[in-house]
Coordinates of C-alpha atoms in Angstrom, one line a residue:
X15 CA -59.2 63.0 23.5
X16 CA -57.4 64.7 20.7
X17 CA -56.8 63.4 17.3
X18 CA -53.1 63.4 17.7
X19 CA -53.5 61.1 20.9
X20 CA -55.8 58.9 18.8
X21 CA -53.1 58.4 16.2
X22 CA -50.7 57.3 18.7
X23 CA -53.2 54.7 20.3
X24 CA -54.0 53.5 16.9
X25 CA -50.4 53.0 15.8
X26 CA -49.8 51.0 19.0
X27 CA -53.0 48.8 18.2
X28 CA -52.3 48.0 14.7
X29 CA -49.7 45.3 13.6
X30 CA -46.4 46.8 12.7
X31 CA -46.3 48.3 9.1
X32 CA -49.9 47.6 8.7
X33 CA -51.1 50.9 7.5
X34 CA -48.4 51.0 4.7
X35 CA -49.0 47.5 3.4
X36 CA -52.9 48.1 3.4
X37 CA -52.3 51.2 1.1
X38 CA -50.0 49.3 -1.2
X39 CA -52.5 46.6 -1.5
X40 CA -55.3 49.0 -2.0
X41 CA -53.3 50.6 -4.8
X42 CA -52.4 47.4 -6.4
X43 CA -56.1 46.3 -6.4
X44 CA -57.2 49.7 -8.0
X45 CA -54.4 49.7 -10.5
X46 CA -52.7 52.8 -9.6
X47 CA -49.4 51.4 -8.2
X48 CA -47.0 52.6 -10.7
X49 CA -44.9 54.4 -8.3
X50 CA -44.7 51.4 -6.1
X51 CA -43.6 49.4 -9.1
X52 CA -40.9 51.8 -10.2
X53 CA -39.5 52.0 -6.7
X54 CA -39.4 48.2 -6.6
X55 CA -37.8 47.6 -9.9
X56 CA -35.2 50.3 -9.0
X57 CA -34.4 48.8 -5.6
X58 CA -33.6 45.3 -7.2
X59 CA -32.2 46.6 -10.4
X60 CA -34.9 44.8 -12.6
X61 CA -36.5 45.8 -16.0
X62 CA -35.6 48.5 -18.3
X63 CA -33.7 51.3 -16.5
X64 CA -35.6 54.6 -16.5
X65 CA -38.8 53.1 -17.9
X66 CA -41.5 55.6 -17.0
X67 CA -44.3 53.0 -17.7
X68 CA -43.1 49.7 -16.5
X69 CA -45.3 46.5 -17.0
X70 CA -47.9 45.8 -14.3
X71 CA -49.9 42.5 -14.4
X72 CA -53.3 43.0 -12.8
X73 CA -53.4 39.9 -10.9
X74 CA -54.2 41.0 -7.4
X75 CA -57.7 42.3 -8.6
X76 CA -58.4 38.8 -10.1
X77 CA -57.4 36.8 -7.0
X78 CA -59.3 39.1 -4.6
X79 CA -62.5 38.9 -6.8
X80 CA -62.5 35.3 -6.9
X81 CA -61.9 35.1 -3.1
X82 CA -64.8 37.5 -2.3
X83 CA -67.6 34.9 -2.2
X84 CA -70.3 36.2 0.2
X85 CA -72.0 38.7 -2.1
X86 CA -71.0 37.0 -5.6
X87 CA -74.8 36.7 -5.8
X88 CA -77.4 38.8 -3.9
X89 CA -78.5 37.4 -0.6
X90 CA -82.2 36.6 0.3
X91 CA -83.7 38.8 3.0
X92 CA -86.9 38.4 4.9
X93 CA -88.3 40.8 7.3
X94 CA -89.8 39.3 10.3
X95 CA -92.4 40.5 13.0
X96 CA -93.3 38.4 16.0
X97 CA -91.5 35.4 14.5
X98 CA -93.6 35.4 11.3
X99 CA -92.1 36.6 7.8
X100 CA -93.7 39.4 6.1
X101 CA -95.6 38.3 2.8
X102 CA -93.1 39.0 -0.1
X103 CA -96.0 40.5 -1.9
X104 CA -97.2 42.7 0.9
X105 CA -96.8 46.5 0.5
X106 CA -94.6 46.7 3.6
X107 CA -92.1 44.2 2.4
X108 CA -92.0 45.7 -1.1
X109 CA -91.4 49.2 0.4
X110 CA -88.4 48.2 2.4
X111 CA -86.9 46.3 -0.4
X112 CA -87.4 49.4 -2.7
X113 CA -85.7 51.5 0.0
X114 CA -82.8 49.2 0.2
X115 CA -82.4 49.0 -3.6
X116 CA -82.6 52.8 -3.7
X117 CA -79.5 52.8 -1.4
X118 CA -77.9 50.3 -3.7
X119 CA -77.2 48.1 -0.6
X120 CA -76.1 45.0 -2.5
X121 CA -73.6 46.9 -4.7
X122 CA -72.2 48.5 -1.5
X123 CA -71.9 45.3 0.3
X124 CA -70.3 43.5 -2.7
X125 CA -67.7 46.4 -2.7
X126 CA -67.3 46.0 1.0
X127 CA -66.7 42.3 0.6
X128 CA -64.1 42.9 -2.1
X129 CA -62.3 45.4 0.2
X130 CA -62.3 43.4 3.3
X131 CA -61.1 40.4 1.2
X132 CA -58.1 42.4 0.1
X133 CA -57.3 44.3 3.4
X134 CA -59.1 41.7 5.7
X135 CA -61.4 44.2 7.3
X136 CA -63.1 47.5 6.5
X137 CA -65.5 49.9 8.1
X138 CA -69.1 50.8 6.9
X139 CA -70.5 54.1 7.7
X140 CA -74.1 54.8 7.0
X141 CA -74.6 58.3 5.6
X142 CA -77.9 60.1 4.9
X143 CA -78.1 61.8 1.4
X144 CA -80.9 64.6 0.9
X145 CA -79.9 64.6 -2.7
X146 CA -80.9 61.0 -3.2
X147 CA -83.4 60.7 -0.4
X148 CA -81.7 57.5 0.9
X149 CA -79.0 56.1 3.1
X150 CA -75.8 55.7 1.3
X151 CA -73.3 53.2 2.7
X152 CA -69.6 54.2 2.4
X153 CA -66.6 52.0 2.7
X154 CA -63.5 53.0 4.6
X155 CA -60.2 51.2 4.3
X156 CA -58.4 50.2 7.6
X157 CA -55.5 52.5 6.9
X158 CA -57.6 55.6 6.8
X159 CA -59.4 54.6 10.3
X160 CA -58.0 55.3 13.5
X161 CA -59.3 53.6 16.6
X162 CA -58.9 53.4 20.3
X163 CA -60.3 49.8 20.9
X164 CA -61.8 48.6 24.2
X165 CA -59.5 46.4 26.2
X166 CA -62.4 44.0 26.9
X167 CA -64.0 44.0 23.3
X168 CA -61.4 45.3 20.9
X169 CA -63.2 43.7 17.8
X170 CA -66.5 45.6 18.7
X171 CA -66.4 49.2 17.4
X172 CA -69.3 50.2 19.5
X173 CA -67.0 49.7 22.5
X174 CA -64.2 52.0 21.4
X175 CA -63.4 55.0 23.4
X176 CA -62.9 56.9 20.1
X177 CA -62.4 56.5 16.4
X178 CA -61.9 58.6 13.5
X179 CA -62.6 58.1 9.6
X180 CA -60.6 60.1 7.1
X181 CA -63.2 61.6 4.7
X182 CA -60.8 63.6 2.6
X183 CA -57.0 63.5 2.1
X184 CA -54.8 66.6 1.3
X185 CA -51.3 67.7 0.7
X186 CA -50.9 69.0 4.4
X187 CA -52.9 68.5 7.7
X188 CA -55.0 71.6 7.2
X189 CA -56.3 70.1 4.0
X190 CA -57.4 66.8 5.4
X191 CA -60.9 66.1 6.8
X192 CA -61.6 63.7 9.6
X193 CA -65.0 62.4 11.1
X194 CA -64.0 62.1 14.7
X195 CA -66.2 60.1 17.1
X196 CA -65.9 60.0 20.9
X197 CA -67.9 58.0 23.3
X198 CA -69.4 59.6 26.5
X199 CA -71.0 56.8 28.5
X200 CA -73.8 55.6 26.1
X201 CA -73.6 58.7 23.9
X202 CA -71.7 59.1 20.8
X203 CA -70.5 62.6 19.8
X204 CA -69.2 63.5 16.3
X205 CA -67.2 66.4 15.0
X206 CA -65.3 67.2 11.8
X207 CA -61.8 68.1 12.3
X208 CA -58.7 68.7 10.0
X209 CA -55.4 66.6 10.2
X210 CA -54.3 68.6 13.1
X211 CA -57.4 68.1 15.2
X212 CA -58.8 71.6 14.9
X213 CA -62.6 71.7 14.4
X214 CA -64.0 72.8 10.9
X215 CA -66.4 75.5 10.2
X216 CA -69.2 73.2 9.3
X217 CA -70.0 70.2 11.7
X218 CA -72.2 67.1 10.9
X219 CA -74.6 67.4 14.0
X220 CA -76.2 70.1 16.2
X221 CA -74.4 70.0 19.6
X222 CA -72.3 67.3 18.2
X223 CA -74.3 64.6 19.7
X224 CA -75.3 61.5 17.3
X225 CA -79.1 61.8 16.8
X226 CA -79.5 58.1 16.0
X227 CA -80.3 55.4 18.6
X228 CA -77.3 53.6 17.6
X229 CA -73.9 54.2 16.0
X230 CA -74.0 54.4 12.3
X231 CA -70.8 52.7 11.9
X232 CA -69.7 49.0 12.0
X233 CA -66.2 47.1 11.3
X234 CA -66.6 43.9 9.2
X235 CA -64.0 41.3 9.2
X236 CA -62.8 38.8 6.5
X237 CA -62.5 36.1 9.2
X238 CA -63.4 35.5 13.0
X239 CA -61.3 38.3 14.7
X240 CA -61.0 36.3 17.9
X241 CA -60.9 39.5 19.9
X242 CA -58.4 41.4 17.8
X243 CA -59.1 45.0 16.9
X244 CA -57.2 44.5 13.4
X245 CA -56.4 41.5 11.4
X246 CA -52.8 41.9 10.1
X247 CA -52.6 42.3 6.4
X248 CA -51.5 39.6 4.1
X249 CA -47.9 40.7 3.2
X250 CA -47.6 37.8 0.8
X251 CA -50.1 39.3 -1.8
X252 CA -48.1 42.4 -2.6
X253 CA -44.9 40.4 -2.5
X254 CA -46.1 38.0 -5.2
X255 CA -47.6 41.0 -7.2
X256 CA -44.2 42.8 -7.1
X257 CA -42.2 39.6 -8.2
X258 CA -44.3 38.8 -11.1
X259 CA -44.3 42.5 -12.2
X260 CA -40.3 42.4 -11.8
X261 CA -40.2 39.1 -13.8
X262 CA -42.4 40.6 -16.5
X263 CA -40.1 43.6 -16.9
X264 CA -37.1 41.6 -16.9
X265 CA -38.5 39.6 -19.8
X266 CA -39.3 43.0 -21.6
X267 CA -35.8 44.0 -21.1
X268 CA -34.3 40.8 -22.3
X269 CA -36.5 41.0 -25.5
X270 CA -35.3 44.4 -26.0
X271 CA -31.6 44.1 -25.4
X272 CA -30.8 40.4 -26.3
X273 CA -33.6 39.0 -28.6
X274 CA -32.1 40.5 -31.7
X275 CA -29.1 39.7 -33.8
X276 CA -26.1 42.0 -33.8
X277 CA -24.2 42.8 -37.1
X278 CA -20.5 43.3 -37.0
X279 CA -17.9 44.5 -39.4
X280 CA -14.3 43.3 -39.3
X281 CA -11.9 45.9 -40.9
X282 CA -8.8 47.9 -39.9
X283 CA -10.4 51.1 -41.3
X284 CA -13.4 52.0 -38.9
X285 CA -13.9 55.2 -40.8
X286 CA -15.2 53.5 -43.8
X287 CA -17.8 51.2 -42.0
X288 CA -21.3 52.0 -43.2
X289 CA -23.4 54.2 -40.7
X290 CA -26.9 53.7 -42.3
X291 CA -28.9 50.5 -41.5
X292 CA -32.3 49.1 -41.7
X293 CA -34.5 47.5 -44.4
X294 CA -33.3 48.3 -48.0
X295 CA -30.0 49.4 -46.9
X296 CA -27.0 48.6 -49.4
X297 CA -23.6 48.6 -47.9
X298 CA -20.3 49.1 -49.9
X299 CA -17.4 47.6 -47.7
X300 CA -13.7 48.1 -48.2
X301 CA -11.8 45.1 -49.6
X302 CA -10.5 44.1 -46.3
X303 CA -13.8 44.3 -44.5
X304 CA -16.0 41.4 -43.8
X305 CA -19.7 41.5 -42.3
X306 CA -20.9 39.0 -39.9
X307 CA -23.8 38.6 -37.4
X308 CA -23.5 38.1 -33.8
X309 CA -26.5 36.0 -32.2
X310 CA -27.5 35.7 -28.7
X311 CA -29.0 32.5 -27.2
X312 CA -32.1 33.8 -25.4
X313 CA -34.5 31.6 -23.5
X314 CA -37.7 33.6 -23.9
X315 CA -39.9 30.4 -23.6
X316 CA -38.3 29.4 -20.2
X317 CA -38.5 32.9 -18.9
X318 CA -42.0 32.9 -19.9
X319 CA -42.8 29.6 -18.1
X320 CA -41.3 30.8 -15.0
X321 CA -43.6 33.9 -14.8
X322 CA -46.6 31.4 -15.5
X323 CA -45.3 29.0 -12.7
X324 CA -45.2 31.9 -10.2
X325 CA -48.7 32.9 -11.0
X326 CA -49.8 29.4 -10.5
X327 CA -48.0 29.2 -7.1
X328 CA -49.7 32.4 -6.0
X329 CA -53.1 31.0 -7.0
X330 CA -52.5 27.9 -5.1
X331 CA -51.2 29.8 -1.9
X332 CA -54.6 31.6 -2.0
X333 CA -56.7 28.4 -2.1
X334 CA -57.8 29.0 -5.7
X335 CA -58.3 26.1 -8.1
X336 CA -55.0 26.0 -10.2
X337 CA -56.8 24.7 -13.4
X338 CA -58.0 28.2 -13.8
X339 CA -54.7 29.3 -15.3
X340 CA -53.7 25.9 -16.8
X341 CA -53.7 26.1 -20.6
X342 CA -53.3 22.3 -21.0
X343 CA -56.7 21.7 -19.3
X344 CA -60.2 22.0 -20.6
X345 CA -62.6 24.2 -18.9
X346 CA -64.3 22.3 -16.1
X347 CA -67.9 22.9 -14.5
X348 CA -70.0 21.2 -12.2
X349 CA -68.9 18.4 -9.9
X350 CA -65.2 18.3 -11.1
X351 CA -64.9 22.1 -10.4
X352 CA -66.8 21.7 -7.1
X353 CA -64.2 19.2 -5.9
X354 CA -61.3 21.5 -6.8
X355 CA -63.1 24.3 -5.1
X356 CA -63.3 22.7 -1.6
X357 CA -60.9 25.2 -0.1
X358 CA -63.2 28.1 -1.3
X359 CA -66.3 26.3 0.0
X360 CA -64.6 25.9 3.4
X361 CA -63.7 29.6 3.3
X362 CA -67.3 30.4 2.6
X363 CA -68.5 28.1 5.4
X364 CA -66.4 30.1 7.9
X365 CA -67.5 33.6 6.6
X366 CA -71.4 32.8 6.4
X367 CA -72.0 33.2 10.1
X368 CA -70.0 36.3 10.2
X369 CA -71.9 37.8 7.2
X370 CA -75.4 37.0 8.8
X371 CA -74.5 38.8 11.9
X372 CA -73.0 41.7 10.2
X373 CA -76.1 41.8 7.9
X374 CA -78.5 41.9 11.1
X375 CA -76.3 44.6 12.7
X376 CA -76.1 46.7 9.6
X377 CA -79.8 46.6 9.1
X378 CA -80.4 47.9 12.6
X379 CA -77.8 50.8 11.9
X380 CA -79.3 51.4 8.3
X381 CA -82.8 51.7 9.8
X382 CA -81.9 54.2 12.5
X383 CA -80.5 56.5 10.0
X384 CA -83.1 56.1 7.3
X385 CA -86.1 56.6 10.0
X386 CA -84.6 59.6 11.4
X387 CA -84.2 61.4 8.1
X388 CA -87.4 59.9 6.6
X389 CA -89.1 61.5 9.6
X390 CA -87.4 64.9 10.2
X391 CA -85.6 65.9 6.9
X392 CA -87.0 68.8 5.1
X393 CA -85.8 67.4 1.7
X394 CA -88.6 66.4 -0.6
X395 CA -86.6 63.2 -1.7
X396 CA -87.1 61.7 1.8
X397 CA -90.9 61.4 1.3
X398 CA -90.6 57.6 1.9
X399 CA -92.1 55.2 4.5
X400 CA -90.1 54.4 7.6
X401 CA -89.1 50.9 8.3
X402 CA -91.1 49.6 11.4
X403 CA -88.9 49.3 14.6
X404 CA -90.6 45.9 15.4
X405 CA -89.1 44.2 12.4
X406 CA -86.1 42.1 12.4
X407 CA -84.1 40.7 9.5
X408 CA -83.3 37.2 8.5
X409 CA -80.9 36.7 5.7
X410 CA -79.6 33.8 3.6
X411 CA -76.3 34.0 1.9
X412 CA -76.6 32.8 -1.7
X413 CA -74.7 29.5 -2.5
X414 CA -71.2 29.6 -4.2
X415 CA -71.5 30.3 -7.9
X416 CA -69.9 27.3 -9.7
X417 CA -70.1 27.2 -13.4
X418 CA -72.4 24.4 -14.7
X419 CA -74.1 23.3 -17.9
X420 CA -77.4 25.2 -18.1
X421 CA -79.4 22.0 -19.1
X422 CA -78.0 20.2 -16.2
X423 CA -78.9 23.0 -13.9
X424 CA -82.5 22.9 -15.1
X425 CA -82.8 19.3 -14.9
X426 CA -81.4 19.2 -11.2
X427 CA -83.8 22.1 -10.5
X428 CA -86.8 20.3 -11.9
X429 CA -86.0 17.2 -9.7
X430 CA -85.7 19.4 -6.6
X431 CA -89.0 21.0 -7.3
X432 CA -90.5 17.6 -7.8
X433 CA -89.3 16.2 -4.4
X434 CA -90.1 19.5 -2.7
X435 CA -86.5 20.6 -1.8
X436 CA -86.8 23.8 -3.8
X437 CA -89.2 26.1 -5.3
X438 CA -89.5 27.6 -8.8
X439 CA -88.4 30.9 -7.3
X440 CA -85.2 29.2 -6.1
X441 CA -84.8 27.7 -9.6
X442 CA -85.0 31.3 -11.1
X443 CA -82.4 32.8 -8.5
X444 CA -80.0 30.0 -9.4
X445 CA -80.5 30.0 -13.3
X446 CA -80.4 33.9 -13.5
X447 CA -78.0 34.7 -10.5
X448 CA -80.5 37.4 -9.2
X449 CA -82.1 38.1 -5.7
X450 CA -85.2 36.5 -4.4
X451 CA -87.2 39.8 -4.6
X452 CA -86.1 40.0 -8.2
X453 CA -86.9 36.2 -8.9
X454 CA -90.5 36.8 -7.6
X455 CA -91.0 39.7 -9.9
X456 CA -89.5 37.7 -12.8
X457 CA -91.9 34.8 -12.0
X458 CA -94.9 37.0 -11.9
X459 CA -93.8 38.6 -15.3
X460 CA -93.4 35.2 -16.8
X461 CA -96.8 34.1 -15.9
X462 CA -98.2 37.3 -17.5
X463 CA -96.2 36.7 -20.6
X464 CA -97.4 33.3 -21.0
X465 CA -100.9 34.4 -21.1
X466 CA -100.3 37.5 -23.3
X467 CA -97.8 35.6 -25.5
X468 CA -98.7 31.8 -25.4
X469 CA -95.9 29.6 -26.6
X470 CA -96.1 28.5 -30.2
X471 CA -96.4 24.7 -30.7
X472 CA -95.3 22.6 -33.7
X473 CA -98.3 20.9 -35.2
X474 CA -96.3 18.4 -37.2
X475 CA -94.6 17.1 -34.1
X476 CA -97.5 17.5 -31.8
X477 CA -100.8 17.3 -33.7
X478 CA -104.4 16.6 -32.5
X479 CA -107.0 16.7 -35.0
X480 CA -109.7 19.6 -34.9
X481 CA -112.6 20.8 -37.0
X482 CA -109.9 23.3 -38.7
X483 CA -107.0 20.7 -38.9
X484 CA -104.3 19.7 -36.7
X485 CA -104.2 21.4 -33.3
X486 CA -101.6 21.6 -30.6
X487 CA -101.9 19.7 -27.5
X488 CA -102.5 21.7 -24.6
X489 CA -103.1 19.7 -21.3
X490 CA -100.5 18.0 -19.4
X491 CA -102.3 14.6 -20.1
X492 CA -102.1 15.3 -23.8
X493 CA -98.5 16.2 -24.0
X494 CA -97.0 14.0 -21.4
X495 CA -99.7 11.4 -20.6
X496 CA -99.6 12.9 -17.1
X497 CA -102.7 14.2 -15.0
X498 CA -100.6 17.0 -13.1
X499 CA -97.9 19.4 -13.5
X500 CA -95.8 17.3 -11.1
X501 CA -96.3 14.2 -13.4
X502 CA -95.5 16.2 -16.2
X503 CA -92.2 17.3 -14.7
X504 CA -91.5 13.7 -13.8
X505 CA -92.1 12.6 -17.4
X506 CA -90.0 15.4 -18.9
X507 CA -87.1 14.5 -16.6
X508 CA -87.3 10.9 -17.5
X509 CA -87.6 11.7 -21.3
X510 CA -84.5 13.9 -21.0
X511 CA -82.1 12.2 -18.6
X512 CA -78.8 13.8 -17.7
X513 CA -76.0 12.6 -19.9
X514 CA -73.3 11.2 -17.7
X515 CA -71.7 12.7 -14.7
X516 CA -71.1 16.4 -14.4
X517 CA -67.9 17.7 -15.6

């Protein structure tokens, strides 16, 4: 198959106008959409004519970032052999975690999550980097991906007849660089071609055959694809952004042209009208001349409220809590905000099963690339351990991060630890917003710190008489009247109950 043929197949497979809309949404999110804003203002006659730097309200990024829920906090990953999870302190577990951290996998997946939230899908390609000695995930937007989907499984990239990823753009086809993949039975072949489809001088693999035991590419969706190769873009997002930008620029034009008083001079001899103006200017008028002021009635407040209402409507259309932008309301946390966030929670519930499956599939592809280069690469940076083939991945997506009072979070966490529904590691993850592996290391460091730097006690408030004067209480029985740490936590919770219902 030629690249030109793939372009035609892809054009027919994608929703009408999808590539252009995805590109516009990408530019709006990345704050490089000035040309789009200028063209829109000119088409509707809004704003200041000829303004080279029109106003652009960066709201689409805020909306997308709030909707990207899955990797707002790092997920918890376990590596399983024969149905048993590896000990989190075992060298093998720590080695794999270090390998994933070296690739900045969580950051890459967070970026991919935002991209698919904005464009409804994206493609992840796992590249080897001899310079870094690790696998580097790269995200491709759907408008720079060409696909020839399988008729039976169009939402499974592995079943495609061919696909291409645009690695580099250019002013003409000769400067473009595409990674062209074509399937021959169970074997994938890959080549680098320019925009016209001609092979380039440097190719990625010897003989063009993919050296890995599986395709190092996957597509991830923002929702259940239901057999669709491409989920259509959300055209309303760029429409809202364009409309709000137009209103903001019209308001700027209103302030410039009509929010100032206009001085008028009534006289028969216009030659004697003063030409100077500005602060400190003194006019000498002819006898028959009179000066006056022409005022405009400009509704700036009403115009501003229209923009705010548009923003609020956009927020509601995206299932975000409208109180985020309500100046008349106090900041809400806890149960009240959770109630208003029910649409977001429902969205997360729909995405978690997809994210878990994507993680497991991504881990297999990541391991294939990592093991091959860790085994055969001559670069010294790849001197790292391979990931055992008999390991599988279990992943737990972190809960939605809803702001809550720190004291309340700690009290709820203490009660969960008491009844056995959570551990200290879970509490550290929640309190600090970190991954499980980081929480385990933080807990170990806390234990070492408590030995090396024991907490100071106030003798005046907690004394026991010793040979050298008042001594601090040291046991749980002395401090809380309890015989175990469980009793101590129970006593602490009873002594410092939560004040009222969460806000």
